[in-house]
Amino acid sequence: MSRTLSASTATGPVRLGPQARAALRPTAAPTVTAGFWTDRRSTNAGVSIPQGPELLESAGNLHNLRLVAGKEDGAFEGHYPFVDSDVYKWLEAASWQLAQGGAGSGELAAEVERIIGLVADAQEEDGYLNTWFQAGKGEGRYSDLRWGHELYCAGHLIQAAVAHHRATGGEQLLTVARRFADHIDTVFGPEGSGRPIDSFDAHPEVETALVELYRETGEQRYLDLAGYFVDRHGHGLQGGEPYCQDRVPLREADTVEGHAVRQLYLLAAAADLATETGEEALATASERLWHAMATTKTHLTGGVGAHHDKEDFGDPYELPNERAYCETCAAIASIQFSWRLALLTGRARYSDLIERTLFNGFLAGVSLDGETWLYVNPLQVRDGYVDDGGDQSSRRTRWFRCACCPPNVMRLLASLEHYLSSTDGHGLQLHQYASGRFTGDADGASAVVSVNTEYPRDGLIRLTVEESPEQPWTLSLRIPEWCDSWTLRHADTGAPVAGAAAGEGWLRVERTWAAGDELVLELDLAPRLVVADPRVDAVRGCAAIERGPLVYCLEQVDHPGGGLDDVSIDPAVPLTLKDRPDLLGGVVTVLAGGHRRTPAPTASGWWPYRARPEASATSTSDHTSEHTPDGGTAIELTAIPYYAWANRSSGAMRVWLPTD
Ligand code: FUB
Ligand code: ZN
């Protein structure tokens, strides 16, 4: 049930305002100290983020800022009107990183200050800031709200400024962002308001950012402006196009549609607004649309956006493999939307999807060394794949012409601890399992729990109460949707914890805790085969391997002697595990039985289609032949976690495997 919680002071992307009606709120100062995510975050902090300024320099983003500030000559560089957003996303990532402190933060802080200076210098007197239009590209300010991305860029600027302010207390970027927000507030507004433009940016982003600016500053105007923009979608102001999130008003929509990132940033804002205003209709619509997405338009990896064309969601159950788009930014947007719904409703399912997306569709977007990226995240790369070298290639790239994804990954990894825990005012909820220290609010006192775990390498999660008030409070542990078997025991005696109540994805233990209490949650990580709803035609007759939250895939390099197009899996052969500390930064591989099929001959020998053999079969023996493997060689399949693919030689990859 929603209720008013005291305003949060979390140093993360989402804080709740004083009037927010939410089941949960982010915890203050969670930390992640060791384990899986620490390794990935160290690479983000030590490699990816430090490379940002150099990459932004060579791509021309920083030049553009100097150009419009009159500090450098030349022409605008870059292909898109939203190149400024790459700078802002990097600033946001670097700010969250500064909040962690640690080695190198002095140099990083200096780089951040330098780049904030460039941004401030580029701003117009009236607060406007977009180097594309300032440099004379396009037809002028707000002339192209369908594609101009001015408010999209403003949104990323605002989010960076809020991050910088929360992380460092620094005011300079926040001042720049507020000046731009104030300018926007004078230009956009409902008919009759006296403001010249009654419309919205067809790429949402400013909406959720404005809600956060309201939360940071307490200025009601920003919340109202966010609400205005959300409400103007769906009335034909942008041609009624799904691409522009304009076909139908959000409150009336029954599925997610159009450009996936645009849709999900808009929905993140809707969930934010529902949280701040308490509006039931918006909350209901947000949950309804999330449900439509999760049940019919989400790949096994948590990736969304089936179409390369228009980066679009596609139809229900239209979830292709080799042509899956699954933009890394869309995975991030899905996580952002889900987290806001998790806070609003307290339902575990939103964090289930966050977990799946984090470990798979999101994490595959960055290489293990933090240097190269995937923009699209297909579930299959075929034998003979030809790389066109473009942004939507299935090979990792150092940077993109449209570089939206890399700094988006950086900012999520740098703020990841924010998405792991929450408080409901009567304890602590652990949504994701990572080693660290998490603090809940127990009726005004601190309830602190440390977590030690190698998850998802193994399923043991050790929980130690570090601080506890004398009165009872509730520790809530999410039991993932994929987990059929788990135990919760006292660490010292091994006895099951009495009074643990499981339901709706949460395992809740309410009791009087004492510092030093230790529990062990064990999630069964036995590998499993999964199949899809039969309506997902692309994978009918196939199975995929999962272990815990990890989706697995085959890579060509582990299967010499042929490609992967002819490989199938034998579900009768039990899956086994092999720990490979030497491989891909240390992974547990899953071994399976399979076949490399010999393609069935066709009458002509050249045409790849033939009459379905059993169509003319009449005898029982003919019928059973349908179920026997179609020859070929028995082989052992080695599956690796999907997040680690494309880190060795190029070659085929597949998640879904035909069953014999
Ligand atoms: O339009 C800005 C960004 O570029 C979008 O969010 C991505 O999908 C890519 O199209
Ligand atoms: Zn992107």
mmCIF file with all atom_site columns, C-alpha atoms in Angstrom, residues 109-187:
data_model
loop_
_atom_site.group_PDB
_atom_site.id
_atom_site.type_symbol
_atom_site.label_atom_id
_atom_site.label_alt_id
_atom_site.label_comp_id
_atom_site.label_asym_id
_atom_site.label_entity_id
_atom_site.label_seq_id
_atom_site.pdbx_PDB_ins_code
_atom_site.Cartn_x
_atom_site.Cartn_y
_atom_site.Cartn_z
_atom_site.occupancy
_atom_site.B_iso_or_equiv
_atom_site.pdbx_formal_charge
_atom_site.auth_seq_id
_atom_site.auth_comp_id
_atom_site.auth_asym_id
_atom_site.auth_atom_id
_atom_site.pdbx_PDB_model_num
ATOM 1  C CA . ALA A 1 109 ? 36.711 15.941 -10.116 1.00 0.00 ? 109 ALA A CA 1
ATOM 2  C CA . ALA A 1 110 ? 39.031 18.233 -12.055 1.00 0.00 ? 110 ALA A CA 1
ATOM 3  C CA . GLU A 1 111 ? 37.807 16.832 -15.378 1.00 0.00 ? 111 GLU A CA 1
ATOM 4  C CA . VAL A 1 112 ? 34.214 17.229 -14.251 1.00 0.00 ? 112 VAL A CA 1
ATOM 5  C CA . GLU A 1 113 ? 34.836 20.843 -13.272 1.00 0.00 ? 113 GLU A CA 1
ATOM 6  C CA . ARG A 1 114 ? 36.538 21.526 -16.588 1.00 0.00 ? 114 ARG A CA 1
ATOM 7  C CA . ILE A 1 115 ? 33.669 20.093 -18.616 1.00 0.00 ? 115 ILE A CA 1
ATOM 8  C CA . ILE A 1 116 ? 31.019 21.786 -16.474 1.00 0.00 ? 116 ILE A CA 1
ATOM 9  C CA . GLY A 1 117 ? 32.863 25.006 -17.294 1.00 0.00 ? 117 GLY A CA 1
ATOM 10 C CA . LEU A 1 118 ? 32.524 24.280 -21.019 1.00 0.00 ? 118 LEU A CA 1
ATOM 11 C CA . VAL A 1 119 ? 28.809 23.612 -20.612 1.00 0.00 ? 119 VAL A CA 1
ATOM 12 C CA . ALA A 1 120 ? 28.281 26.807 -18.630 1.00 0.00 ? 120 ALA A CA 1
ATOM 13 C CA . ASP A 1 121 ? 30.175 28.857 -21.195 1.00 0.00 ? 121 ASP A CA 1
ATOM 14 C CA . ALA A 1 122 ? 28.034 27.469 -24.012 1.00 0.00 ? 122 ALA A CA 1
ATOM 15 C CA . GLN A 1 123 ? 24.730 28.486 -22.425 1.00 0.00 ? 123 GLN A CA 1
ATOM 16 C CA . GLU A 1 124 ? 22.851 31.419 -23.936 1.00 0.00 ? 124 GLU A CA 1
ATOM 17 C CA . GLU A 1 125 ? 21.875 34.421 -21.840 1.00 0.00 ? 125 GLU A CA 1
ATOM 18 C CA . ASP A 1 126 ? 18.263 33.285 -21.717 1.00 0.00 ? 126 ASP A CA 1
ATOM 19 C CA . GLY A 1 127 ? 19.200 29.799 -20.532 1.00 0.00 ? 127 GLY A CA 1
ATOM 20 C CA . TYR A 1 128 ? 18.884 27.983 -23.871 1.00 0.00 ? 128 TYR A CA 1
ATOM 21 C CA . LEU A 1 129 ? 21.526 25.392 -24.606 1.00 0.00 ? 129 LEU A CA 1
ATOM 22 C CA . ASN A 1 130 ? 21.821 23.069 -27.560 1.00 0.00 ? 130 ASN A CA 1
ATOM 23 C CA . THR A 1 131 ? 24.974 23.271 -29.621 1.00 0.00 ? 131 THR A CA 1
ATOM 24 C CA . TRP A 1 132 ? 23.385 21.862 -32.794 1.00 0.00 ? 132 TRP A CA 1
ATOM 25 C CA . PHE A 1 133 ? 20.890 24.681 -33.082 1.00 0.00 ? 133 PHE A CA 1
ATOM 26 C CA . GLN A 1 134 ? 23.233 27.295 -31.609 1.00 0.00 ? 134 GLN A CA 1
ATOM 27 C CA . ALA A 1 135 ? 25.744 26.390 -34.310 1.00 0.00 ? 135 ALA A CA 1
ATOM 28 C CA . GLY A 1 136 ? 23.146 27.138 -36.943 1.00 0.00 ? 136 GLY A CA 1
ATOM 29 C CA . LYS A 1 137 ? 22.178 23.612 -37.819 1.00 0.00 ? 137 LYS A CA 1
ATOM 30 C CA . GLY A 1 138 ? 18.481 23.043 -38.366 1.00 0.00 ? 138 GLY A CA 1
ATOM 31 C CA . GLU A 1 139 ? 15.820 25.680 -38.790 1.00 0.00 ? 139 GLU A CA 1
ATOM 32 C CA . GLY A 1 140 ? 16.160 27.295 -35.408 1.00 0.00 ? 140 GLY A CA 1
ATOM 33 C CA . ARG A 1 141 ? 15.135 26.696 -31.839 1.00 0.00 ? 141 ARG A CA 1
ATOM 34 C CA . TYR A 1 142 ? 12.221 24.333 -31.305 1.00 0.00 ? 142 TYR A CA 1
ATOM 35 C CA . SER A 1 143 ? 11.613 24.159 -35.041 1.00 0.00 ? 143 SER A CA 1
ATOM 36 C CA . ASP A 1 144 ? 11.795 20.371 -35.054 1.00 0.00 ? 144 ASP A CA 1
ATOM 37 C CA . LEU A 1 145 ? 10.367 18.905 -31.881 1.00 0.00 ? 145 LEU A CA 1
ATOM 38 C CA . ARG A 1 146 ? 10.039 15.525 -33.568 1.00 0.00 ? 146 ARG A CA 1
ATOM 39 C CA . TRP A 1 147 ? 13.769 15.131 -34.107 1.00 0.00 ? 147 TRP A CA 1
ATOM 40 C CA . GLY A 1 148 ? 15.506 18.146 -32.601 1.00 0.00 ? 148 GLY A CA 1
ATOM 41 C CA . HIS A 1 149 ? 16.009 16.597 -29.141 1.00 0.00 ? 149 HIS A CA 1
ATOM 42 C CA . GLU A 1 150 ? 16.433 19.961 -27.406 1.00 0.00 ? 150 GLU A CA 1
ATOM 43 C CA . LEU A 1 151 ? 14.369 18.955 -24.395 1.00 0.00 ? 151 LEU A CA 1
ATOM 44 C CA . TYR A 1 152 ? 15.847 15.467 -24.440 1.00 0.00 ? 152 TYR A CA 1
ATOM 45 C CA . CYS A 1 153 ? 19.262 17.076 -24.065 1.00 0.00 ? 153 CYS A CA 1
ATOM 46 C CA . ALA A 1 154 ? 17.885 19.398 -21.409 1.00 0.00 ? 154 ALA A CA 1
ATOM 47 C CA . GLY A 1 155 ? 16.693 16.334 -19.515 1.00 0.00 ? 155 GLY A CA 1
ATOM 48 C CA . HIS A 1 156 ? 20.123 14.766 -19.530 1.00 0.00 ? 156 HIS A CA 1
ATOM 49 C CA . LEU A 1 157 ? 21.642 18.073 -18.473 1.00 0.00 ? 157 LEU A CA 1
ATOM 50 C CA . ILE A 1 158 ? 19.219 18.255 -15.552 1.00 0.00 ? 158 ILE A CA 1
ATOM 51 C CA . GLN A 1 159 ? 19.937 14.677 -14.490 1.00 0.00 ? 159 GLN A CA 1
ATOM 52 C CA . ALA A 1 160 ? 23.667 15.347 -14.622 1.00 0.00 ? 160 ALA A CA 1
ATOM 53 C CA . ALA A 1 161 ? 23.221 18.503 -12.574 1.00 0.00 ? 161 ALA A CA 1
ATOM 54 C CA . VAL A 1 162 ? 21.121 16.742 -9.966  1.00 0.00 ? 162 VAL A CA 1
ATOM 55 C CA . ALA A 1 163 ? 23.708 13.964 -9.758  1.00 0.00 ? 163 ALA A CA 1
ATOM 56 C CA . HIS A 1 164 ? 26.531 16.444 -9.399  1.00 0.00 ? 164 HIS A CA 1
ATOM 57 C CA . HIS A 1 165 ? 24.680 18.368 -6.735  1.00 0.00 ? 165 HIS A CA 1
ATOM 58 C CA . ARG A 1 166 ? 23.763 15.233 -4.797  1.00 0.00 ? 166 ARG A CA 1
ATOM 59 C CA . ALA A 1 167 ? 27.224 13.787 -5.079  1.00 0.00 ? 167 ALA A CA 1
ATOM 60 C CA . THR A 1 168 ? 29.359 16.849 -4.452  1.00 0.00 ? 168 THR A CA 1
ATOM 61 C CA . GLY A 1 169 ? 27.107 19.677 -3.315  1.00 0.00 ? 169 GLY A CA 1
ATOM 62 C CA . GLY A 1 170 ? 28.387 21.625 -6.334  1.00 0.00 ? 170 GLY A CA 1
ATOM 63 C CA . GLU A 1 171 ? 26.003 24.320 -7.570  1.00 0.00 ? 171 GLU A CA 1
ATOM 64 C CA . GLN A 1 172 ? 27.439 25.348 -10.920 1.00 0.00 ? 172 GLN A CA 1
ATOM 65 C CA . LEU A 1 173 ? 25.875 22.686 -13.121 1.00 0.00 ? 173 LEU A CA 1
ATOM 66 C CA . LEU A 1 174 ? 22.626 22.851 -11.174 1.00 0.00 ? 174 LEU A CA 1
ATOM 67 C CA . THR A 1 175 ? 22.490 26.569 -11.869 1.00 0.00 ? 175 THR A CA 1
ATOM 68 C CA . VAL A 1 176 ? 22.983 25.927 -15.592 1.00 0.00 ? 176 VAL A CA 1
ATOM 69 C CA . ALA A 1 177 ? 20.267 23.261 -15.539 1.00 0.00 ? 177 ALA A CA 1
ATOM 70 C CA . ARG A 1 178 ? 17.814 25.448 -13.652 1.00 0.00 ? 178 ARG A CA 1
ATOM 71 C CA . ARG A 1 179 ? 18.354 28.326 -16.044 1.00 0.00 ? 179 ARG A CA 1
ATOM 72 C CA . PHE A 1 180 ? 17.546 26.026 -18.950 1.00 0.00 ? 180 PHE A CA 1
ATOM 73 C CA . ALA A 1 181 ? 14.541 24.540 -17.133 1.00 0.00 ? 181 ALA A CA 1
ATOM 74 C CA . ASP A 1 182 ? 13.279 28.032 -16.323 1.00 0.00 ? 182 ASP A CA 1
ATOM 75 C CA . HIS A 1 183 ? 13.686 29.019 -19.950 1.00 0.00 ? 183 HIS A CA 1
ATOM 76 C CA . ILE A 1 184 ? 11.749 25.947 -21.072 1.00 0.00 ? 184 ILE A CA 1
ATOM 77 C CA . ASP A 1 185 ? 9.037  26.841 -18.582 1.00 0.00 ? 185 ASP A CA 1
ATOM 78 C CA . THR A 1 186 ? 8.616  30.215 -20.245 1.00 0.00 ? 186 THR A CA 1
ATOM 79 C CA . VAL A 1 187 ? 8.404  28.720 -23.750 1.00 0.00 ? 187 VAL A CA 1
#
